[in-house]
Coordinates of C-alpha atoms and ligand atoms in Angstrom, one line a residue:
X1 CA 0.0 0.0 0.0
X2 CA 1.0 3.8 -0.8
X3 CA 1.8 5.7 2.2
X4 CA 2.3 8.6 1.0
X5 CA 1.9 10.3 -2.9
X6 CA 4.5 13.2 -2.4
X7 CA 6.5 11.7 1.3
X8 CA 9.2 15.2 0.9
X9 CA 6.4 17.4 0.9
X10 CA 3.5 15.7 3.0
X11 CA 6.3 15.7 6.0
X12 CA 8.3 18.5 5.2
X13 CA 9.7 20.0 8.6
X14 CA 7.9 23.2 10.2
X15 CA 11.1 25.8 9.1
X16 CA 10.8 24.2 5.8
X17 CA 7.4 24.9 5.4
X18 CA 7.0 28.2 6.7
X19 CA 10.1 28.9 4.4
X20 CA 8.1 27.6 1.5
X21 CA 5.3 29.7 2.5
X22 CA 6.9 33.1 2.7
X23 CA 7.8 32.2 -0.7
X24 CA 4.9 31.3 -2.5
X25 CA 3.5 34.0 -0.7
X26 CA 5.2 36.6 -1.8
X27 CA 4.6 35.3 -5.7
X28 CA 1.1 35.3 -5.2
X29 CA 1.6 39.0 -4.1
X30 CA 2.9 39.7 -7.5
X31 CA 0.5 37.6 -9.1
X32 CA -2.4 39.6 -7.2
X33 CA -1.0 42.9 -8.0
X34 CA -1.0 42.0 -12.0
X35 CA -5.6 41.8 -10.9
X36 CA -7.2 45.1 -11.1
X37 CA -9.5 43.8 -7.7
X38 CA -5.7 43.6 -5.9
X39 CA -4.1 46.3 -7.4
X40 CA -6.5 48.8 -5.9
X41 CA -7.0 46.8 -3.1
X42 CA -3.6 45.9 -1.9
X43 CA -2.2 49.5 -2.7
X44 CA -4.7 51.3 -0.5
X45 CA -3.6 48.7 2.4
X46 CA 0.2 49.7 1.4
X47 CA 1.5 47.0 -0.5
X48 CA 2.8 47.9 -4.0
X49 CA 5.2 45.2 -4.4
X50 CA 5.6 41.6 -2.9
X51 CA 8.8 43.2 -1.0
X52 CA 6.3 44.7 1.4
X53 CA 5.8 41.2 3.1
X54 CA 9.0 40.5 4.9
X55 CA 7.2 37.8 6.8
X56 CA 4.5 35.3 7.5
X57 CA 3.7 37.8 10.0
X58 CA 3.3 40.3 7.7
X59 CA 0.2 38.3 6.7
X60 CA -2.1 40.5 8.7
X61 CA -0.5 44.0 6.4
X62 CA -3.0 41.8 4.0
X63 CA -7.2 42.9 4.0
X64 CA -9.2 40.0 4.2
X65 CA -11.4 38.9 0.7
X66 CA -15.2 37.6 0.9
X67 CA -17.7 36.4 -1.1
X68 CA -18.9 39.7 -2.1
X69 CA -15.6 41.2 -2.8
X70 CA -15.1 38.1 -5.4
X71 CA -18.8 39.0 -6.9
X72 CA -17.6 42.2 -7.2
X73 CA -14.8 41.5 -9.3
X74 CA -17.1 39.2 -11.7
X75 CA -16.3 38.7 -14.7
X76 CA -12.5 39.6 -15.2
X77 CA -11.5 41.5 -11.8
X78 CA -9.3 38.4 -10.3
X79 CA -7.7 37.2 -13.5
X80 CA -4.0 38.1 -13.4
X81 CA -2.9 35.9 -16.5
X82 CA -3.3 36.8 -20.1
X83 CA -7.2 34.9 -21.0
X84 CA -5.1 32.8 -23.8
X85 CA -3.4 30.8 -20.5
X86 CA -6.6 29.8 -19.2
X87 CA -7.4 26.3 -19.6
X88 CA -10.6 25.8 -17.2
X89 CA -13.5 27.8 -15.2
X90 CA -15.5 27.5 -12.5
X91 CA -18.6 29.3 -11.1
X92 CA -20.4 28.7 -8.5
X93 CA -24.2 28.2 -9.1
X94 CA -25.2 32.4 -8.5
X95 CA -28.5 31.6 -7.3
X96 CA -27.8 33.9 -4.8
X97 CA -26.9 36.9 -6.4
X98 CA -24.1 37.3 -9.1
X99 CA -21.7 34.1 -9.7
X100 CA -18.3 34.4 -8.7
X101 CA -15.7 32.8 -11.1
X102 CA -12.3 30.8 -10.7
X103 CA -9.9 30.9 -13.8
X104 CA -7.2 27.7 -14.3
X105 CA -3.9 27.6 -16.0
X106 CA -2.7 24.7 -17.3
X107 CA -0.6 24.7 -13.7
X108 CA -3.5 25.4 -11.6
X109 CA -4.7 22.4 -13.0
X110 CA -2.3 20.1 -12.2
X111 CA -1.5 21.7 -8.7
X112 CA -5.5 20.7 -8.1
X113 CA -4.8 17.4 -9.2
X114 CA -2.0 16.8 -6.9
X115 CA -3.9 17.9 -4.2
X116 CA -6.5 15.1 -4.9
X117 CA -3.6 12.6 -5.1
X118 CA -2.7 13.0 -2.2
X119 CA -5.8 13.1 -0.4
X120 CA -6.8 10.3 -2.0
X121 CA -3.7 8.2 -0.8
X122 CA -3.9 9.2 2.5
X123 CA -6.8 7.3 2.6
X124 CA -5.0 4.0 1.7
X125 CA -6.3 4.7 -2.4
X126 CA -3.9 2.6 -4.7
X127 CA -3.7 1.9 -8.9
X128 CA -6.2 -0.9 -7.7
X129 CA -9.2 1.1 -6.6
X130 CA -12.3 1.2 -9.1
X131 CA -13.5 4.5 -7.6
X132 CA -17.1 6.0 -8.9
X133 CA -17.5 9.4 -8.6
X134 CA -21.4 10.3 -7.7
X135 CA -20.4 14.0 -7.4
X136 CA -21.9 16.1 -10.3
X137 CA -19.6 17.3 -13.1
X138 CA -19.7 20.6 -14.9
X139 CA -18.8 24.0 -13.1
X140 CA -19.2 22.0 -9.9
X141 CA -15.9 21.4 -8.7
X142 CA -16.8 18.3 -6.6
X143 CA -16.6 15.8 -9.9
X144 CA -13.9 17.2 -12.0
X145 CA -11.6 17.3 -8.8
X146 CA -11.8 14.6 -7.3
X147 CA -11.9 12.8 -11.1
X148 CA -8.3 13.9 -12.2
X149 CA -6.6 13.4 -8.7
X150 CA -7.8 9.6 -9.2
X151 CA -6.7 9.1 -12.6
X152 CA -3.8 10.5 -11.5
X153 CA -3.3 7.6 -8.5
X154 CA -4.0 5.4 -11.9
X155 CA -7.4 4.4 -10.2
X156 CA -10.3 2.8 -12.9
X157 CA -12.5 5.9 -12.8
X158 CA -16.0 5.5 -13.6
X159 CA -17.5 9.0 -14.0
X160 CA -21.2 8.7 -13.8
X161 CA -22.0 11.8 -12.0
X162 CA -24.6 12.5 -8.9
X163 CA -28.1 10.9 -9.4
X164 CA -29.8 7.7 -11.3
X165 CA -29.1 5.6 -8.3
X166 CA -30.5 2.1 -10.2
X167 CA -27.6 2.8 -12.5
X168 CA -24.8 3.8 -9.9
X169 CA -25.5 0.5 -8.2
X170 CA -25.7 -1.0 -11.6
X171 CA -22.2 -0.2 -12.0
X172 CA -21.5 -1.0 -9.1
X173 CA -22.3 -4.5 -9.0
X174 CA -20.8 -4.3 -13.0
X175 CA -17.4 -3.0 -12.6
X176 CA -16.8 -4.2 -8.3
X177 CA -16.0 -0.5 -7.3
X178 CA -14.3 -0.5 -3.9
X179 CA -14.5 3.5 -3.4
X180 CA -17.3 6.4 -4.1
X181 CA -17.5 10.0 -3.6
X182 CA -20.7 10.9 -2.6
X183 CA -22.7 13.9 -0.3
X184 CA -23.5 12.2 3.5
X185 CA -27.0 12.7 2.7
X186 CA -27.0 10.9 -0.9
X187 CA -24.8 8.1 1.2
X188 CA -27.3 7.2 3.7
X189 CA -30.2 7.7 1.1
X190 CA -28.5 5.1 -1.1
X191 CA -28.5 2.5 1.3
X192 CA -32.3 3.0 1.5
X193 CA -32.5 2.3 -2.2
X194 CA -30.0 -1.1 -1.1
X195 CA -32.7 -2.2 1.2
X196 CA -36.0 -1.5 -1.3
X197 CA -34.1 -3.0 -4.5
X198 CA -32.8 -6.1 -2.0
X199 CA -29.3 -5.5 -2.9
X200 CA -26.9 -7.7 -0.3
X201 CA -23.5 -5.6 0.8
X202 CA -21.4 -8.8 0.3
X203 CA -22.4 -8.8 -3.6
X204 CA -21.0 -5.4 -3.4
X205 CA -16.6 -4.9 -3.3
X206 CA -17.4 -1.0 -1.6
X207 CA -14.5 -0.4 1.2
X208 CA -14.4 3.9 1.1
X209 CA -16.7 6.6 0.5
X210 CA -15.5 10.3 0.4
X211 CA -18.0 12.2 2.1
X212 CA -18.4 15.9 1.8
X213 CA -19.8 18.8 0.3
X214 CA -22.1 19.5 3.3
X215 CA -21.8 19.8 6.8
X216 CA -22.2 16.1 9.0
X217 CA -21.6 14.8 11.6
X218 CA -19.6 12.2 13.3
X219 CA -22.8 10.2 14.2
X220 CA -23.7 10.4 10.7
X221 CA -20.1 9.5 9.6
X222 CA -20.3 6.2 11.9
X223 CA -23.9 5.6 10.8
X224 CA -22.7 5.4 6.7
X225 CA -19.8 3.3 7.9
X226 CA -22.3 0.6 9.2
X227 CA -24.8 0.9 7.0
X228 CA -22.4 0.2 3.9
X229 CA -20.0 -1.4 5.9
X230 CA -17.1 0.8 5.0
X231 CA -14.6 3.5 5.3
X232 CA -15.7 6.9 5.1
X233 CA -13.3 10.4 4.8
X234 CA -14.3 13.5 5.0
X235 CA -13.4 15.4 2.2
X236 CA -13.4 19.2 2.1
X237 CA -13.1 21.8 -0.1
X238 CA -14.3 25.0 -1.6
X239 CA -14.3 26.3 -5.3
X240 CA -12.7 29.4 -4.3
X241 CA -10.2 27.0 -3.3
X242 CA -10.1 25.0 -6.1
X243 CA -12.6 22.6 -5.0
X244 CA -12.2 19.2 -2.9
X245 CA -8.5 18.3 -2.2
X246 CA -8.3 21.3 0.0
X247 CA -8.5 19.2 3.7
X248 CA -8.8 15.4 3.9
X249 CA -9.2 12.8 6.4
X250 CA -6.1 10.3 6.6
X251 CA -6.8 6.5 7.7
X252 CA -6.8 8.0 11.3
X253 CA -10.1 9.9 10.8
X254 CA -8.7 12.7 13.3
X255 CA -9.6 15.9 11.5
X256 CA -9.0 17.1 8.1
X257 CA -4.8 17.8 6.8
X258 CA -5.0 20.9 5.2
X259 CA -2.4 21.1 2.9
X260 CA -0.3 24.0 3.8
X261 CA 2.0 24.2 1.2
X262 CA -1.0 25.3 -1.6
X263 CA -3.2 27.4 1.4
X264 CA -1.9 29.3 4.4
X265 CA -5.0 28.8 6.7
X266 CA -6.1 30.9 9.7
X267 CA -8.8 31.1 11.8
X268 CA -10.8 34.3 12.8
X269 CA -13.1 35.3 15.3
X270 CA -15.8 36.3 12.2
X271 CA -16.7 39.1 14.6
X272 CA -13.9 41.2 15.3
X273 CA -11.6 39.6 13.0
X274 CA -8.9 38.8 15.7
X275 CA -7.0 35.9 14.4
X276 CA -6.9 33.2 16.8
X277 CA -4.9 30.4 18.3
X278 CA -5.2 26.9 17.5
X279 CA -7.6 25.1 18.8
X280 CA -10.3 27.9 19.0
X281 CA -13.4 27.2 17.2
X282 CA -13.9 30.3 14.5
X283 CA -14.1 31.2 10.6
X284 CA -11.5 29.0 8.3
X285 CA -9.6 32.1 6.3
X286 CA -7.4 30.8 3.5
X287 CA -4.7 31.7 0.9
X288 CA -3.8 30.4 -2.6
X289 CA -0.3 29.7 -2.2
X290 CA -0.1 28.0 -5.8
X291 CA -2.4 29.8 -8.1
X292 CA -1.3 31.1 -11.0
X293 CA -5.3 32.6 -12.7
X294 CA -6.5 33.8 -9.7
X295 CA -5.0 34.4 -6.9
X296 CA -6.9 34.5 -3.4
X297 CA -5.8 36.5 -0.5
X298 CA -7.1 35.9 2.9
X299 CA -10.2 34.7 1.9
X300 CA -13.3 34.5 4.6
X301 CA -15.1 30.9 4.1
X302 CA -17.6 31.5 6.5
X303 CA -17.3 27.8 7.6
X304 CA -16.8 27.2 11.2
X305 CA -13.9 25.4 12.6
X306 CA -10.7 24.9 15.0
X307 CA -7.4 23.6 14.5
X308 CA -6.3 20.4 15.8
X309 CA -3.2 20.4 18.1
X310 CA -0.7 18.3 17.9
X311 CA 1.0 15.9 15.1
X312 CA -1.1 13.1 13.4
X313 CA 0.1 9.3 13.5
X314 CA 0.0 9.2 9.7
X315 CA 3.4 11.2 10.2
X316 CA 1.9 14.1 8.1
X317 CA 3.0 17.4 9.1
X318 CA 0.2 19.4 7.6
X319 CA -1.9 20.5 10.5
X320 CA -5.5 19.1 10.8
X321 CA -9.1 21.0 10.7
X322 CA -11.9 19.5 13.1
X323 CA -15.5 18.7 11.0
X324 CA -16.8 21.8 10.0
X325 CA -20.2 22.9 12.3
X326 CA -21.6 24.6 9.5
X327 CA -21.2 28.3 8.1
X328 CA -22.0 31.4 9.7
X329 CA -24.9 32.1 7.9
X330 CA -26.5 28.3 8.8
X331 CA -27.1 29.7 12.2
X332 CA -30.4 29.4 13.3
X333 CA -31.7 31.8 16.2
X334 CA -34.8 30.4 17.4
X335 CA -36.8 32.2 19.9
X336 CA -33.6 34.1 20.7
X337 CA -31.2 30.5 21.0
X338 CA -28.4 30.4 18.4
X339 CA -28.0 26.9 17.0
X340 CA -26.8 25.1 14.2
X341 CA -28.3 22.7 11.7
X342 CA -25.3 20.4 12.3
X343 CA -26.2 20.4 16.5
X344 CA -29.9 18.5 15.8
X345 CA -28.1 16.1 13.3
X346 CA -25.4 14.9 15.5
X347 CA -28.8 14.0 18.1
X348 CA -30.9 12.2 16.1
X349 CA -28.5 10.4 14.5
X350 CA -27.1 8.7 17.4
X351 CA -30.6 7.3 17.6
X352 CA -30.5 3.4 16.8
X353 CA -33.9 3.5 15.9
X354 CA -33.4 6.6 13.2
X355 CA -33.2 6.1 9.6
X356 CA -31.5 7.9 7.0
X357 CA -33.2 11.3 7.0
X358 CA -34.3 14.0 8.7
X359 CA -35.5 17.8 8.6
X360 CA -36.0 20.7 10.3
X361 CA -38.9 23.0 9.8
X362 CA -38.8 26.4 11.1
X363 CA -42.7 28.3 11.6
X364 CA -43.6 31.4 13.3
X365 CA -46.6 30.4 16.0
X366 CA -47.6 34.3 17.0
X367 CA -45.1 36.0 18.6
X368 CA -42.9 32.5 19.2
X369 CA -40.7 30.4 16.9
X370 CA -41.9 26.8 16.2
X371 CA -39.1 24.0 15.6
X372 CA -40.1 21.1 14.2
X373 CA -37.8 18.4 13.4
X374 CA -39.2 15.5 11.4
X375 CA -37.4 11.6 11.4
X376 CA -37.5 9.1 9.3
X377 CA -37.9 5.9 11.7
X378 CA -37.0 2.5 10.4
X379 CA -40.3 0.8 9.2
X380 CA -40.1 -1.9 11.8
X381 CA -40.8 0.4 13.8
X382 CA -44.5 1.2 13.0
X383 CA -45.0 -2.5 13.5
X384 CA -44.4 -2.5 16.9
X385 CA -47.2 -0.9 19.5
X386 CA -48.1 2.9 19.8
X387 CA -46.3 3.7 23.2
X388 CA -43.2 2.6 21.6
X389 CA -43.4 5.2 19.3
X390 CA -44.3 8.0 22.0
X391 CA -42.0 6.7 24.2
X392 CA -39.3 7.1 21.1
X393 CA -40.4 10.6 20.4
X394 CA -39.8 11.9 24.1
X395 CA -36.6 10.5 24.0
X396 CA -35.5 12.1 20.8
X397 CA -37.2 15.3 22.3
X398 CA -35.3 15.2 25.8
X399 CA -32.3 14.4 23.5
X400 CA -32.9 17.6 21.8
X401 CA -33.5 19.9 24.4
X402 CA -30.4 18.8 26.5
X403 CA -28.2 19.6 23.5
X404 CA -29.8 22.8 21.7
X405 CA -32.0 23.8 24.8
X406 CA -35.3 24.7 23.4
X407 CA -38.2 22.6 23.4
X408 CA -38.5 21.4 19.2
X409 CA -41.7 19.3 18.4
X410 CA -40.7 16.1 17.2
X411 CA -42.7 13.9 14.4
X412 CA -41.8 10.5 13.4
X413 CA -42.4 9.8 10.0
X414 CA -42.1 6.5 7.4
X415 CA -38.8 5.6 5.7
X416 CA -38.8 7.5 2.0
X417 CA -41.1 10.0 2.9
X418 CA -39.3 13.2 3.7
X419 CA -37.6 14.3 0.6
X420 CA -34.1 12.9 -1.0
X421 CA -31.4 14.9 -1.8
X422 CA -28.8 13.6 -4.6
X423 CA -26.2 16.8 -4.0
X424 CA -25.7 19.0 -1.4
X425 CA -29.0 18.1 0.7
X426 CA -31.3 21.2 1.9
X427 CA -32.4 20.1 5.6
X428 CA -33.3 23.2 7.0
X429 CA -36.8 24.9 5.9
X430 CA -37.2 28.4 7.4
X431 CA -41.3 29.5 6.8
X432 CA -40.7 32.6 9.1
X433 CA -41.8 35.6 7.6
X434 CA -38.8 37.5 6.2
X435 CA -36.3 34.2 7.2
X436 CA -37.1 32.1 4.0
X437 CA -34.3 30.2 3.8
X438 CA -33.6 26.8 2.5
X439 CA -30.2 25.4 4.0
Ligands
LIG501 P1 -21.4 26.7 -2.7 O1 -20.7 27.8 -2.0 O2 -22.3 27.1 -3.8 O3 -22.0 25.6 -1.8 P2 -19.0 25.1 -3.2 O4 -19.1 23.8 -3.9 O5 -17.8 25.8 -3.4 O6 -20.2 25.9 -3.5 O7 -19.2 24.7 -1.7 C1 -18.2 24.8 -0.7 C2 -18.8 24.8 0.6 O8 -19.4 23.5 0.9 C3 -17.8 25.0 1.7 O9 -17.5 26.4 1.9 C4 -18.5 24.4 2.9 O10 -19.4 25.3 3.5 C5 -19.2 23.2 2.3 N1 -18.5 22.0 2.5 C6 -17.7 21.4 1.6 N2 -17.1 20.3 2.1 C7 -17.6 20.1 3.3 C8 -17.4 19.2 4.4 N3 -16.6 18.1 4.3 N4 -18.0 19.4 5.6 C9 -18.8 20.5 5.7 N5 -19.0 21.4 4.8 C10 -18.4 21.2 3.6
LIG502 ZN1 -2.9 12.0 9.4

C-alpha cells in the first residue's frame, strides 16, 4: 500500500514549510497585483510590491477577501494571467446573487490534481481502486476534482456523476467499485434504495466513501460506515479554493490535513476579526499559495472550525481541521437560542432507531418560533405498539432539548417519505416571515 503520494512534501519540517510559504506568498503577491481587484486593493492597504511582506507575519498587512468582494470583481476582476493561459472555469451556481468565477492555468490544474492525489492516498487509495464518482460534473468542482486526482493515482474511474441511483448500483455491481465519492445525505439515502431493491452488501466490493460537500456529523459519519459497511473520509473543499482536495481525512479519521504548502489557513473570530490560536473554534480564512489565474488572498469561508493540536500518527506534518459545524450564515436563532443545523443532526443520528433522513422546519406560531424536526424511523418500527413510538419521540425530544435547549416538536415519520437529496442536501426549511431560507 502507498503511504504517501509526495512523502518530501506531506512531511516536510515546520522551518521548511514556513520557508516555503513566505515564498509562495510573496509570488502570489505579484500575481495579485498584476488583478485590477488587488491592485487597488492591496495598494490602499500599502502593498505595491511583494517586498512589502518580509514575513509570515506580515500576513495580517493583508485585507481579508469575501464572497462579495469576489462578486464584485465578476467577470475579469481576479484574473492576473493573459485569457489565452486559461485552460478551465468555474462558477459557482449564483443563485444567490451574481456568480463568482475561478480561472485555471494549465498549472493550476495540475496543482489541483496533486492535491486530490494526495488526499486520495492518505486514505490507503492505490492503482487498484475502481472508484465512482457520484459528485456532479460541470462547473461544480466536486466531480472534476476529485476525477483527475484519481486518474492520476491510476485508479479505474468510472464518471457517472450524482443521481440515477438504479444505475450507480448498476455499475457497481458491474465493474466491483471499492470506493465512491458521494454527499453524506445521498450516502445514507442510497442505502435506502440497497434495502427496497434487495441489494446484499457482500455482492457489493465498496470499502471507502469520500464524504463531503455538506456539513455532517460524526454520528452520521459512523452511521454510513455501518450501513455500507465501510470507510468513510471527510473530504473538504471549496471552489474558491479549487474545490475538494483542499483538507482530507487520513486513515486515522482525526480531523482534516490541510495542505499548507497550496493554502496558508487561519482562523478568525468572524466578529472582530482577531486571528486566533489553535484550537479555537472560528471562521477558516485561507490563501492560494499555488495559483497562477486567480490568486486569493485571505479569503473568509464562513465555515466554522478549530485547528487540531498536535502531530497526526500518519506522520503528516500538515496540521489538521476539526469537522466543519456549518457556516455562519446556517445559524439558526430560534426564539432568541443560536444553533446550528449540524447540533440537531449529531442527536438524532445517534438514535438506533433513526433512519436515513431528517429535517427541520422552522414556523412562526404568534409572537414564538416553532421547531419542528421531522425523522424518518425505520419501518419496523411502525410495526411495533403505539407507546413505543411516544416513548421514542420523548426521548429524541429530551435528546434535543439537553443539547440545543429549546423545546422542538418532534414527528416520526415512514422511511422514503421526507424528501431525498442527490447533492448537497437542503435540511433546513425556514417559513418565518422574512427568514425564508432553505439550507
Ligand atoms: P457553494 O458555496 O455554492 O456551496 P462550493 O461547492 O464551493 O459551492 O461549496 C463549498 C462549501 O461547501 C464549503 O465552503 C463548505 O461550506 C461546504 N463543504 C464542503 N465540504 C464540506 C465538508 N466536508 N464538511 C462540511 N461542509 C463542507
Ligand atoms: Zn494523518
Amino acid at each position: 500500500m502507498l503511504n504517501y503520494w509526495n512523502k518530501e512534501i506531506e512531511t516536510i519540517g515546520e522551518d521548511s514549510l514556513a520557508a516555503l510559504q513566505l515564498k509562495l506568498l510573496k509570488e502570489t503577491i505579484k500575481r495579485a497585483l498584476e488583478t485590477s481587484f488587488y491592485k487597488v486593493r492591496l495598494e490602499k492597504a500599502g502593498i505595491t510590491s511583494c517586498d512589502d511582506i518580509r514575513s509570515l507575519g506580515d500576513l495580517n498587512k493583508i485585507p481579508f477577501t469575501t464572497k462579495d468582494d469576489l462578486r464584485e470583481a465578476y467577470p475579469r476582476g481576479l484574473l492576473s494571467v493573459p485569457s489565452k493561459d486559461v485552460v478551465r472555469i468555474h462558477t459557482s451556481s449564483g443563485t444567490t446573487g451574481t456568480p463568482t468565477v475561478i480561472y485555471h492555468t494549465k498549472e493550476d490544474i495540475d496543482n489541483w490534481t496533486e492535491l486530490v492525489a494526495r488526499s486520495i492516498v492518505a486514505t490507503g487509495v492505490t492503482d487498484e481502486d475502481v472508484f465512482q464518482n457520484m459528485m456532479s460534473y460541470g462547473l461544480f468542482t466536486g466531480g472534476l476534482g476529485l476525477h483527475y486526482g484519481a486518474e492520476r493515482v491510476g485508479a479505474t474511474v468510472i464518471p457517472i456523476g450524482g443521481g440515477n441511483t438504479k444505475r450507480q448500483i448498476q455499475l457497481m455491481r458491474d465493474f466491483k467499485t471499492t470506493v465512491i465519492h458521494i454527499t453524506p445525505s445521498y450516502a445514507l439515502h442510497i442505502y435506502s434504495v440497497f434495502r427496497k431493491q434487495g441489494v446484499e452488501l457482500l455482492d457489493l466490493n465498496l470499502k471507502k466513501a469520500f464524504i463531503g460537500a455538506e456539513p455532517h456529523s460524526e454520528n452520521t459519519r459512523r452511521k454510513i460506515e455501518e450501513l455500507l459497511n465501510i470507510d468513510a473520509y471527510n473530504s473538504y473543499g471549496l471552489s474558491e479554493m479549487n474545490g475538494p482536495g483542499v483538507g482530507f481525512e487520513c486513515i486515522h479519521k482525526c480531523g482534516m490535513h490541510i495542505w499548507e504548502d497550496s493554502y496558508i489557513m487561519e482562523i478568525i473570530n468572524p466578529v472582530n476579526q482577531e486571528v486566533l490560536d489553535d484550537g479555537e473554534e472560528g471562521e477558516i480564512v485561507f490563501t492560494t499559495l499555488r495559483r497562477n489565474a486567480t490568486p486569493i488572498l485571505r479569503y473568509r469561508t464562513r465555515d466554522l472550525a478549530f485547528i487540531h493540536e498536535g502531530g497526526c500518527n500518519c506522520g503528516r506534518t500538515h496540521r489538521r481541521i476539526s469537522r466543519i459545524k456549518g457556516r455562519t450564515d446556517d445559524m439558526l436563532i430560534v426564539n432568541g437560542v443560536n444553533m446550528f443545523p449540524s447540533q440537531i443532526e449529531e442527536v438524532v443520528m445517534q438514535i438506533p432507531e433513526v433512519g436515513t433522513n431528517y429535517q427541520i422546519q422552522l414556523e412562526k406560531d404568534g409572537a414564538l418560533d416553532k421547531l419542528t424536526v421531522k425523522v424518518e424511523i425505520y419501518s419496523k418500527m411502525f410495526t411495533g405498539d403505539i407507546h413505543e413510538l411516544d416513548l421514542l419521540k420523548a426521548k429524541i425530544k429530551e435528546d434535543l432539548r439537553a443539547s440545543i435547549v429549546i423545546h422542538p416538536i418532534v414527528e416520526l415519520h415512514e422511511p422514503g417519505s421526507l424528501p431525498v437529496f442527490e447533492g448537497k442536501a437542503k435540511r433546513v426549511l425556514d417559513l418565518r416571515p422574512n427568514s425564508y431560507k432553505e439550507v
